[in-house]
Amino acid sequence: RGDAKLRIGVMLASLNDKLPHAQVRESILRSAQVCADLGHEVFEVGRLYDGPAVLAAFKTIWAYLARDVMLGARARFGAAADTLVEPWTRELAHWAESVALGDNDRMMHAIAEARSALEKFFASADVILSPVLDRPPLRIGELAPTAGFEHMMELMFEYVSYTPLHNMTGHPAMSLPLVPAPDGAPIGSMFSAAHGGEATLIGLAYQLEEALPWRDRWPYGAMPR
């Protein structure tokens, strides 16, 4: 159990420098207030790194993974792979072919700078609180892999414009369903810490679950066990 008082920075802007949906913003600010009520020092955090460059790097890495999937599928199934693999993955793999070699250098530089900036921040603070996603849960089908490629590229990389940071820098992070949307749908509050800071996050999670228990909270239409 972690009872230490932490310094928690609240970062609302996404990697593409946009603020989240109003419901998400309200959820995060209420989560921050709960942290303050528990005795933690809570403060606002501005941009620590080049967010759009980090998001572009993530997009490129994701596209490279899609390209690897297509190469493997074609090696096994031949030309039939073009109909067996979902359109989103297939078109993302094709997009990867347009990435210039110089973009790879910029990508690695952006990730390294973000990692360094976070480590510098965590030298004087303990945790960052931010959204998990930029809006409340999407309706089924809004991110269907059969949707148009341009639609998917725009919506996907806006929707997931917070978590990629930790995927690439390796910093531990956790999502807690502290403050739901008005309709009961869960909205995640993401807490991240320095490398090796998992114990700090788990201790904070214990405190927050006692303050805002979610075990018996079910959104409309869910099937409680």
Short mmCIF file of N, CA and C in Angstrom, two decimals, residues 52-219:
data_model
loop_
_atom_site.label_atom_id
_atom_site.label_comp_id
_atom_site.label_asym_id
_atom_site.label_seq_id
_atom_site.Cartn_x
_atom_site.Cartn_y
_atom_site.Cartn_z
N PRO A 52 3.30 16.28 -31.88
CA PRO A 52 3.00 15.85 -33.25
C PRO A 52 4.11 14.98 -33.85
N ALA A 53 5.37 15.26 -33.52
CA ALA A 53 6.47 14.44 -34.03
C ALA A 53 6.42 13.04 -33.43
N VAL A 54 6.07 12.94 -32.16
CA VAL A 54 5.95 11.63 -31.51
C VAL A 54 4.79 10.85 -32.12
N LEU A 55 3.66 11.52 -32.36
CA LEU A 55 2.51 10.85 -32.96
C LEU A 55 2.83 10.39 -34.37
N ALA A 56 3.56 11.20 -35.13
CA ALA A 56 3.97 10.81 -36.48
C ALA A 56 4.87 9.58 -36.42
N ALA A 57 5.74 9.52 -35.42
CA ALA A 57 6.61 8.35 -35.26
C ALA A 57 5.79 7.10 -34.98
N PHE A 58 4.79 7.23 -34.11
CA PHE A 58 3.94 6.09 -33.79
C PHE A 58 3.18 5.62 -35.03
N LYS A 59 2.68 6.57 -35.80
CA LYS A 59 1.96 6.23 -37.02
C LYS A 59 2.86 5.44 -37.97
N THR A 60 4.11 5.86 -38.09
CA THR A 60 5.05 5.18 -38.97
C THR A 60 5.34 3.77 -38.48
N ILE A 61 5.58 3.62 -37.17
CA ILE A 61 5.85 2.29 -36.62
C ILE A 61 4.66 1.37 -36.83
N TRP A 62 3.46 1.87 -36.59
CA TRP A 62 2.25 1.08 -36.78
C TRP A 62 2.14 0.64 -38.25
N ALA A 63 2.45 1.56 -39.15
CA ALA A 63 2.38 1.23 -40.57
C ALA A 63 3.41 0.17 -40.93
N TYR A 64 4.59 0.25 -40.36
CA TYR A 64 5.61 -0.77 -40.61
C TYR A 64 5.15 -2.14 -40.12
N LEU A 65 4.46 -2.18 -38.98
CA LEU A 65 3.94 -3.45 -38.49
C LEU A 65 2.89 -4.01 -39.45
N ALA A 66 2.04 -3.13 -39.99
CA ALA A 66 1.06 -3.57 -40.98
C ALA A 66 1.75 -4.11 -42.22
N ARG A 67 2.83 -3.46 -42.63
CA ARG A 67 3.58 -3.93 -43.79
C ARG A 67 4.15 -5.33 -43.53
N ASP A 68 4.65 -5.56 -42.31
CA ASP A 68 5.18 -6.88 -41.97
C ASP A 68 4.08 -7.94 -42.02
N VAL A 69 2.88 -7.57 -41.58
CA VAL A 69 1.75 -8.49 -41.65
C VAL A 69 1.46 -8.85 -43.10
N MET A 70 1.45 -7.85 -43.98
CA MET A 70 1.17 -8.11 -45.40
C MET A 70 2.26 -8.96 -46.03
N LEU A 71 3.51 -8.70 -45.70
CA LEU A 71 4.61 -9.51 -46.25
C LEU A 71 4.46 -10.97 -45.82
N GLY A 72 4.12 -11.18 -44.55
CA GLY A 72 3.93 -12.54 -44.06
C GLY A 72 2.73 -13.21 -44.71
N ALA A 73 1.64 -12.46 -44.88
CA ALA A 73 0.44 -13.02 -45.50
C ALA A 73 0.68 -13.39 -46.95
N ARG A 74 1.40 -12.53 -47.67
CA ARG A 74 1.68 -12.83 -49.08
C ARG A 74 2.64 -14.00 -49.22
N ALA A 75 3.58 -14.13 -48.28
CA ALA A 75 4.50 -15.27 -48.32
C ALA A 75 3.75 -16.58 -48.12
N ARG A 76 2.69 -16.55 -47.34
CA ARG A 76 1.95 -17.77 -47.05
C ARG A 76 0.81 -18.02 -48.02
N PHE A 77 0.09 -16.96 -48.40
CA PHE A 77 -1.13 -17.14 -49.19
C PHE A 77 -1.02 -16.62 -50.61
N GLY A 78 0.09 -15.99 -50.94
CA GLY A 78 0.25 -15.46 -52.28
C GLY A 78 -0.69 -14.29 -52.54
N ALA A 79 -1.19 -14.20 -53.77
CA ALA A 79 -2.04 -13.08 -54.15
C ALA A 79 -3.35 -13.05 -53.37
N ALA A 80 -3.76 -14.20 -52.82
CA ALA A 80 -5.01 -14.25 -52.05
C ALA A 80 -4.94 -13.38 -50.80
N ALA A 81 -3.73 -13.04 -50.36
CA ALA A 81 -3.59 -12.21 -49.15
C ALA A 81 -4.28 -10.87 -49.31
N ASP A 82 -4.34 -10.37 -50.54
CA ASP A 82 -4.94 -9.05 -50.76
C ASP A 82 -6.44 -9.04 -50.47
N THR A 83 -7.07 -10.19 -50.48
CA THR A 83 -8.49 -10.27 -50.13
C THR A 83 -8.70 -10.84 -48.73
N LEU A 84 -7.70 -11.54 -48.19
CA LEU A 84 -7.83 -12.13 -46.86
C LEU A 84 -7.55 -11.13 -45.74
N VAL A 85 -6.65 -10.19 -46.00
CA VAL A 85 -6.29 -9.20 -44.98
C VAL A 85 -7.27 -8.03 -45.03
N GLU A 86 -7.70 -7.55 -43.88
CA GLU A 86 -8.68 -6.47 -43.81
C GLU A 86 -8.16 -5.22 -44.52
N PRO A 87 -9.06 -4.43 -45.11
CA PRO A 87 -8.65 -3.25 -45.88
C PRO A 87 -7.78 -2.27 -45.09
N TRP A 88 -8.10 -2.02 -43.83
CA TRP A 88 -7.32 -1.05 -43.04
C TRP A 88 -5.85 -1.47 -42.95
N THR A 89 -5.60 -2.72 -42.62
CA THR A 89 -4.22 -3.20 -42.51
C THR A 89 -3.54 -3.18 -43.87
N ARG A 90 -4.25 -3.59 -44.89
CA ARG A 90 -3.68 -3.64 -46.24
C ARG A 90 -3.30 -2.24 -46.72
N GLU A 91 -4.18 -1.28 -46.51
CA GLU A 91 -3.91 0.08 -46.99
C GLU A 91 -2.87 0.79 -46.12
N LEU A 92 -2.83 0.46 -44.84
CA LEU A 92 -1.80 1.03 -43.97
C LEU A 92 -0.42 0.50 -44.38
N ALA A 93 -0.36 -0.76 -44.77
CA ALA A 93 0.89 -1.33 -45.26
C ALA A 93 1.33 -0.62 -46.54
N HIS A 94 0.39 -0.33 -47.41
CA HIS A 94 0.71 0.39 -48.64
C HIS A 94 1.21 1.80 -48.31
N TRP A 95 0.59 2.44 -47.33
CA TRP A 95 1.02 3.78 -46.92
C TRP A 95 2.46 3.76 -46.41
N ALA A 96 2.85 2.68 -45.75
CA ALA A 96 4.21 2.58 -45.21
C ALA A 96 5.26 2.67 -46.30
N GLU A 97 4.91 2.26 -47.51
CA GLU A 97 5.88 2.31 -48.60
C GLU A 97 6.23 3.74 -48.98
N SER A 98 5.40 4.70 -48.58
CA SER A 98 5.66 6.10 -48.93
C SER A 98 6.57 6.80 -47.92
N VAL A 99 6.93 6.11 -46.83
CA VAL A 99 7.77 6.72 -45.79
C VAL A 99 9.21 6.78 -46.28
N ALA A 100 9.79 7.96 -46.28
CA ALA A 100 11.17 8.14 -46.73
C ALA A 100 12.14 7.72 -45.64
N LEU A 101 13.34 7.31 -46.04
CA LEU A 101 14.34 6.88 -45.08
C LEU A 101 14.67 7.99 -44.08
N GLY A 102 14.67 9.24 -44.55
CA GLY A 102 14.95 10.36 -43.66
C GLY A 102 13.91 10.49 -42.56
N ASP A 103 12.68 10.05 -42.84
CA ASP A 103 11.63 10.10 -41.83
C ASP A 103 11.95 9.17 -40.66
N ASN A 104 12.64 8.06 -40.94
CA ASN A 104 13.01 7.14 -39.87
C ASN A 104 13.97 7.81 -38.89
N ASP A 105 14.91 8.58 -39.40
CA ASP A 105 15.84 9.29 -38.52
C ASP A 105 15.09 10.29 -37.64
N ARG A 106 14.16 11.03 -38.24
CA ARG A 106 13.38 11.99 -37.47
C ARG A 106 12.51 11.28 -36.43
N MET A 107 12.00 10.12 -36.81
CA MET A 107 11.16 9.34 -35.90
C MET A 107 11.94 8.93 -34.65
N MET A 108 13.12 8.38 -34.84
CA MET A 108 13.91 7.94 -33.70
C MET A 108 14.35 9.12 -32.84
N HIS A 109 14.64 10.24 -33.48
CA HIS A 109 15.03 11.44 -32.74
C HIS A 109 13.87 11.94 -31.88
N ALA A 110 12.66 11.94 -32.43
CA ALA A 110 11.48 12.41 -31.68
C ALA A 110 11.22 11.53 -30.47
N ILE A 111 11.35 10.21 -30.64
CA ILE A 111 11.13 9.29 -29.52
C ILE A 111 12.19 9.50 -28.44
N ALA A 112 13.45 9.64 -28.85
CA ALA A 112 14.54 9.84 -27.89
C ALA A 112 14.36 11.14 -27.12
N GLU A 113 13.94 12.19 -27.81
CA GLU A 113 13.73 13.48 -27.14
C GLU A 113 12.58 13.39 -26.13
N ALA A 114 11.51 12.70 -26.51
CA ALA A 114 10.38 12.55 -25.59
C ALA A 114 10.78 11.75 -24.36
N ARG A 115 11.53 10.68 -24.57
CA ARG A 115 11.98 9.87 -23.44
C ARG A 115 12.84 10.70 -22.48
N SER A 116 13.75 11.48 -23.04
CA SER A 116 14.62 12.32 -22.22
C SER A 116 13.82 13.39 -21.47
N ALA A 117 12.85 14.00 -22.15
CA ALA A 117 12.04 15.04 -21.52
C ALA A 117 11.22 14.49 -20.36
N LEU A 118 10.69 13.28 -20.53
CA LEU A 118 9.91 12.67 -19.45
C LEU A 118 10.78 12.34 -18.26
N GLU A 119 11.97 11.80 -18.52
CA GLU A 119 12.86 11.48 -17.41
C GLU A 119 13.26 12.74 -16.65
N LYS A 120 13.45 13.83 -17.37
CA LYS A 120 13.76 15.10 -16.70
C LYS A 120 12.59 15.55 -15.84
N PHE A 121 11.37 15.40 -16.36
CA PHE A 121 10.18 15.77 -15.59
C PHE A 121 10.07 14.92 -14.33
N PHE A 122 10.26 13.60 -14.48
CA PHE A 122 10.10 12.70 -13.34
C PHE A 122 11.22 12.82 -12.31
N ALA A 123 12.24 13.58 -12.62
CA ALA A 123 13.28 13.84 -11.63
C ALA A 123 12.77 14.72 -10.50
N SER A 124 11.71 15.49 -10.76
CA SER A 124 11.17 16.39 -9.74
C SER A 124 9.67 16.19 -9.50
N ALA A 125 9.07 15.21 -10.15
CA ALA A 125 7.66 14.89 -9.97
C ALA A 125 7.51 13.38 -10.02
N ASP A 126 6.34 12.89 -9.62
CA ASP A 126 6.15 11.45 -9.49
C ASP A 126 5.27 10.83 -10.57
N VAL A 127 4.22 11.56 -10.96
CA VAL A 127 3.19 10.96 -11.81
C VAL A 127 2.65 12.01 -12.78
N ILE A 128 2.26 11.55 -13.97
CA ILE A 128 1.50 12.38 -14.91
C ILE A 128 0.10 11.78 -15.04
N LEU A 129 -0.91 12.62 -14.94
CA LEU A 129 -2.31 12.22 -15.16
C LEU A 129 -2.77 12.81 -16.48
N SER A 130 -3.29 11.96 -17.35
CA SER A 130 -3.80 12.41 -18.65
C SER A 130 -4.94 11.49 -19.08
N PRO A 131 -5.67 11.85 -20.13
CA PRO A 131 -6.70 10.94 -20.64
C PRO A 131 -6.08 9.67 -21.24
N VAL A 132 -6.89 8.64 -21.37
CA VAL A 132 -6.49 7.45 -22.12
C VAL A 132 -6.83 7.64 -23.59
N LEU A 133 -8.04 8.12 -23.85
CA LEU A 133 -8.53 8.37 -25.21
C LEU A 133 -9.06 9.79 -25.30
N ASP A 134 -9.18 10.31 -26.50
CA ASP A 134 -9.52 11.73 -26.64
C ASP A 134 -11.02 12.00 -26.57
N ARG A 135 -11.83 10.95 -26.48
CA ARG A 135 -13.29 11.13 -26.44
C ARG A 135 -13.91 9.92 -25.73
N PRO A 136 -15.19 10.00 -25.35
CA PRO A 136 -15.85 8.84 -24.75
C PRO A 136 -15.86 7.66 -25.72
N PRO A 137 -16.19 6.45 -25.23
CA PRO A 137 -16.16 5.27 -26.09
C PRO A 137 -16.95 5.46 -27.38
N LEU A 138 -16.36 5.01 -28.48
CA LEU A 138 -17.01 5.12 -29.78
C LEU A 138 -18.10 4.08 -29.92
N ARG A 139 -19.04 4.34 -30.80
CA ARG A 139 -20.09 3.38 -31.09
C ARG A 139 -19.51 2.26 -31.93
N ILE A 140 -20.09 1.08 -31.80
CA ILE A 140 -19.64 -0.07 -32.58
C ILE A 140 -19.70 0.27 -34.07
N GLY A 141 -18.62 0.03 -34.77
CA GLY A 141 -18.56 0.28 -36.20
C GLY A 141 -17.86 1.56 -36.59
N GLU A 142 -17.69 2.49 -35.64
CA GLU A 142 -17.05 3.76 -35.99
C GLU A 142 -15.59 3.58 -36.40
N LEU A 143 -14.96 2.54 -35.88
CA LEU A 143 -13.58 2.24 -36.28
C LEU A 143 -13.50 0.89 -36.97
N ALA A 144 -14.53 0.56 -37.73
CA ALA A 144 -14.53 -0.70 -38.46
C ALA A 144 -13.40 -0.71 -39.48
N PRO A 145 -12.65 -1.81 -39.60
CA PRO A 145 -11.52 -1.86 -40.54
C PRO A 145 -11.93 -1.75 -42.00
N THR A 146 -13.23 -1.80 -42.26
CA THR A 146 -13.70 -1.64 -43.64
C THR A 146 -14.07 -0.21 -43.96
N ALA A 147 -13.96 0.69 -42.98
CA ALA A 147 -14.23 2.11 -43.25
C ALA A 147 -13.16 2.67 -44.17
N GLY A 148 -13.43 3.80 -44.78
CA GLY A 148 -12.47 4.40 -45.71
C GLY A 148 -11.14 4.68 -45.04
N PHE A 149 -10.06 4.54 -45.81
CA PHE A 149 -8.72 4.68 -45.25
C PHE A 149 -8.48 6.07 -44.67
N GLU A 150 -8.84 7.12 -45.39
CA GLU A 150 -8.61 8.48 -44.90
C GLU A 150 -9.40 8.74 -43.61
N HIS A 151 -10.64 8.22 -43.57
CA HIS A 151 -11.45 8.35 -42.35
C HIS A 151 -10.76 7.66 -41.18
N MET A 152 -10.25 6.45 -41.43
CA MET A 152 -9.59 5.69 -40.37
C MET A 152 -8.31 6.37 -39.90
N MET A 153 -7.53 6.89 -40.84
CA MET A 153 -6.27 7.54 -40.48
C MET A 153 -6.52 8.74 -39.58
N GLU A 154 -7.54 9.52 -39.91
CA GLU A 154 -7.82 10.72 -39.13
C GLU A 154 -8.39 10.36 -37.76
N LEU A 155 -9.41 9.50 -37.74
CA LEU A 155 -10.09 9.18 -36.49
C LEU A 155 -9.22 8.34 -35.56
N MET A 156 -8.55 7.33 -36.11
CA MET A 156 -7.75 6.43 -35.29
C MET A 156 -6.67 7.18 -34.52
N PHE A 157 -5.93 8.04 -35.24
CA PHE A 157 -4.78 8.68 -34.61
C PHE A 157 -5.16 9.93 -33.81
N GLU A 158 -6.43 10.33 -33.86
CA GLU A 158 -6.93 11.29 -32.88
C GLU A 158 -7.43 10.56 -31.63
N TYR A 159 -8.12 9.46 -31.85
CA TYR A 159 -8.71 8.69 -30.75
C TYR A 159 -7.64 8.16 -29.80
N VAL A 160 -6.54 7.65 -30.35
CA VAL A 160 -5.49 7.03 -29.52
C VAL A 160 -4.26 7.94 -29.42
N SER A 161 -4.49 9.22 -29.23
CA SER A 161 -3.37 10.17 -29.27
C SER A 161 -2.77 10.49 -27.90
N TYR A 162 -2.94 9.58 -26.94
CA TYR A 162 -2.31 9.73 -25.63
C TYR A 162 -1.40 8.55 -25.29
N THR A 163 -1.91 7.33 -25.43
CA THR A 163 -1.16 6.15 -25.00
C THR A 163 0.09 5.84 -25.83
N PRO A 164 0.18 6.21 -27.12
CA PRO A 164 1.38 5.86 -27.88
C PRO A 164 2.68 6.37 -27.26
N LEU A 165 2.60 7.47 -26.53
CA LEU A 165 3.80 8.02 -25.90
C LEU A 165 4.50 6.96 -25.07
N HIS A 166 3.74 6.26 -24.24
CA HIS A 166 4.33 5.28 -23.33
C HIS A 166 4.70 3.99 -24.06
N ASN A 167 3.99 3.67 -25.13
CA ASN A 167 4.38 2.53 -25.96
C ASN A 167 5.80 2.69 -26.46
N MET A 168 6.17 3.91 -26.79
CA MET A 168 7.47 4.15 -27.43
C MET A 168 8.58 4.53 -26.46
N THR A 169 8.25 5.20 -25.36
CA THR A 169 9.30 5.58 -24.41
C THR A 169 9.52 4.52 -23.34
N GLY A 170 8.57 3.61 -23.19
CA GLY A 170 8.73 2.54 -22.22
C GLY A 170 8.37 2.91 -20.80
N HIS A 171 7.75 4.07 -20.59
CA HIS A 171 7.37 4.45 -19.23
C HIS A 171 6.12 3.69 -18.79
N PRO A 172 6.08 3.22 -17.55
CA PRO A 172 4.91 2.48 -17.08
C PRO A 172 3.70 3.40 -16.95
N ALA A 173 2.53 2.86 -17.25
CA ALA A 173 1.30 3.64 -17.15
C ALA A 173 0.15 2.70 -16.84
N MET A 174 -0.91 3.25 -16.26
CA MET A 174 -2.10 2.46 -15.95
C MET A 174 -3.34 3.30 -16.23
N SER A 175 -4.43 2.61 -16.55
CA SER A 175 -5.71 3.26 -16.79
C SER A 175 -6.68 2.87 -15.69
N LEU A 176 -7.31 3.88 -15.07
CA LEU A 176 -8.29 3.62 -14.02
C LEU A 176 -9.63 4.26 -14.42
N PRO A 177 -10.74 3.52 -14.27
CA PRO A 177 -12.07 4.05 -14.63
C PRO A 177 -12.68 4.85 -13.49
N LEU A 178 -12.09 6.00 -13.18
CA LEU A 178 -12.48 6.72 -11.97
C LEU A 178 -13.80 7.47 -12.11
N VAL A 179 -13.93 8.27 -13.17
CA VAL A 179 -15.12 9.13 -13.33
C VAL A 179 -15.76 8.81 -14.68
N PRO A 180 -16.90 8.12 -14.70
CA PRO A 180 -17.51 7.73 -15.97
C PRO A 180 -18.20 8.89 -16.67
N ALA A 181 -18.59 8.63 -17.91
CA ALA A 181 -19.40 9.59 -18.66
C ALA A 181 -20.80 9.65 -18.05
N PRO A 182 -21.57 10.69 -18.37
CA PRO A 182 -22.93 10.79 -17.81
C PRO A 182 -23.80 9.57 -18.07
N ASP A 183 -23.57 8.86 -19.19
CA ASP A 183 -24.38 7.68 -19.48
C ASP A 183 -23.82 6.41 -18.83
N GLY A 184 -22.77 6.55 -18.03
CA GLY A 184 -22.19 5.40 -17.35
C GLY A 184 -21.05 4.73 -18.08
N ALA A 185 -20.80 5.12 -19.31
CA ALA A 185 -19.69 4.53 -20.06
C ALA A 185 -18.36 4.90 -19.40
N PRO A 186 -17.44 3.96 -19.33
CA PRO A 186 -16.17 4.25 -18.64
C PRO A 186 -15.30 5.23 -19.41
N ILE A 187 -14.64 6.11 -18.68
CA ILE A 187 -13.63 7.01 -19.23
C ILE A 187 -12.36 6.78 -18.43
N GLY A 188 -11.29 6.44 -19.11
CA GLY A 188 -10.06 6.10 -18.43
C GLY A 188 -9.24 7.32 -18.03
N SER A 189 -8.72 7.28 -16.81
CA SER A 189 -7.72 8.25 -16.36
C SER A 189 -6.37 7.53 -16.39
N MET A 190 -5.44 8.06 -17.16
CA MET A 190 -4.14 7.40 -17.30
C MET A 190 -3.11 8.06 -16.38
N PHE A 191 -2.46 7.23 -15.59
CA PHE A 191 -1.39 7.68 -14.71
C PHE A 191 -0.09 7.03 -15.17
N SER A 192 0.95 7.83 -15.35
CA SER A 192 2.24 7.29 -15.78
C SER A 192 3.32 7.76 -14.82
N ALA A 193 4.43 7.02 -14.82
CA ALA A 193 5.52 7.31 -13.88
C ALA A 193 6.85 7.08 -14.56
N ALA A 194 7.93 7.32 -13.81
CA ALA A 194 9.27 7.13 -14.34
C ALA A 194 9.54 5.65 -14.59
N HIS A 195 10.58 5.35 -15.35
CA HIS A 195 11.00 3.96 -15.52
C HIS A 195 11.23 3.33 -14.15
N GLY A 196 10.64 2.17 -13.95
CA GLY A 196 10.76 1.50 -12.65
C GLY A 196 9.77 1.99 -11.62
N GLY A 197 8.82 2.84 -12.02
CA GLY A 197 7.88 3.42 -11.07
C GLY A 197 6.58 2.67 -10.93
N GLU A 198 6.56 1.38 -11.26
CA GLU A 198 5.32 0.62 -11.18
C GLU A 198 4.74 0.59 -9.76
N ALA A 199 5.60 0.48 -8.75
CA ALA A 199 5.11 0.43 -7.37
C ALA A 199 4.39 1.73 -6.99
N THR A 200 4.90 2.85 -7.49
CA THR A 200 4.23 4.13 -7.23
C THR A 200 2.82 4.12 -7.80
N LEU A 201 2.68 3.61 -9.02
CA LEU A 201 1.37 3.58 -9.66
C LEU A 201 0.41 2.63 -8.94
N ILE A 202 0.90 1.47 -8.55
CA ILE A 202 0.03 0.50 -7.88
C ILE A 202 -0.42 1.04 -6.52
N GLY A 203 0.49 1.70 -5.81
CA GLY A 203 0.11 2.29 -4.53
C GLY A 203 -0.95 3.36 -4.70
N LEU A 204 -0.80 4.18 -5.74
CA LEU A 204 -1.79 5.22 -6.03
C LEU A 204 -3.13 4.60 -6.41
N ALA A 205 -3.09 3.50 -7.16
CA ALA A 205 -4.32 2.83 -7.56
C ALA A 205 -5.10 2.33 -6.35
N TYR A 206 -4.39 1.80 -5.35
CA TYR A 206 -5.06 1.37 -4.13
C TYR A 206 -5.82 2.53 -3.49
N GLN A 207 -5.16 3.67 -3.39
CA GLN A 207 -5.79 4.84 -2.77
C GLN A 207 -7.02 5.29 -3.55
N LEU A 208 -6.88 5.33 -4.87
CA LEU A 208 -7.97 5.84 -5.71
C LEU A 208 -9.15 4.88 -5.74
N GLU A 209 -8.88 3.58 -5.70
CA GLU A 209 -10.00 2.64 -5.71
C GLU A 209 -10.79 2.72 -4.39
N GLU A 210 -10.10 3.02 -3.30
CA GLU A 210 -10.82 3.21 -2.05
C GLU A 210 -11.65 4.50 -2.08
N ALA A 211 -11.11 5.53 -2.73
CA ALA A 211 -11.81 6.82 -2.79
C ALA A 211 -12.97 6.80 -3.78
N LEU A 212 -12.79 6.13 -4.91
CA LEU A 212 -13.82 6.05 -5.95
C LEU A 212 -13.96 4.60 -6.42
N PRO A 213 -14.52 3.74 -5.61
CA PRO A 213 -14.61 2.32 -5.99
C PRO A 213 -15.44 2.12 -7.25
N TRP A 214 -14.96 1.24 -8.12
CA TRP A 214 -15.67 0.99 -9.38
C TRP A 214 -16.09 -0.46 -9.55
N ARG A 215 -15.86 -1.28 -8.53
CA ARG A 215 -16.15 -2.71 -8.66
C ARG A 215 -17.60 -2.99 -9.03
N ASP A 216 -18.52 -2.25 -8.44
CA ASP A 216 -19.95 -2.50 -8.66
C ASP A 216 -20.57 -1.50 -9.63
N ARG A 217 -19.75 -0.80 -10.37
CA ARG A 217 -20.25 0.20 -11.31
C ARG A 217 -20.35 -0.43 -12.70
N TRP A 218 -21.54 -0.43 -13.28
CA TRP A 218 -21.74 -1.04 -14.59
C TRP A 218 -22.45 -0.06 -15.52
N PRO A 219 -21.94 0.13 -16.73
CA PRO A 219 -22.62 1.03 -17.68
C PRO A 219 -23.91 0.41 -18.17
#
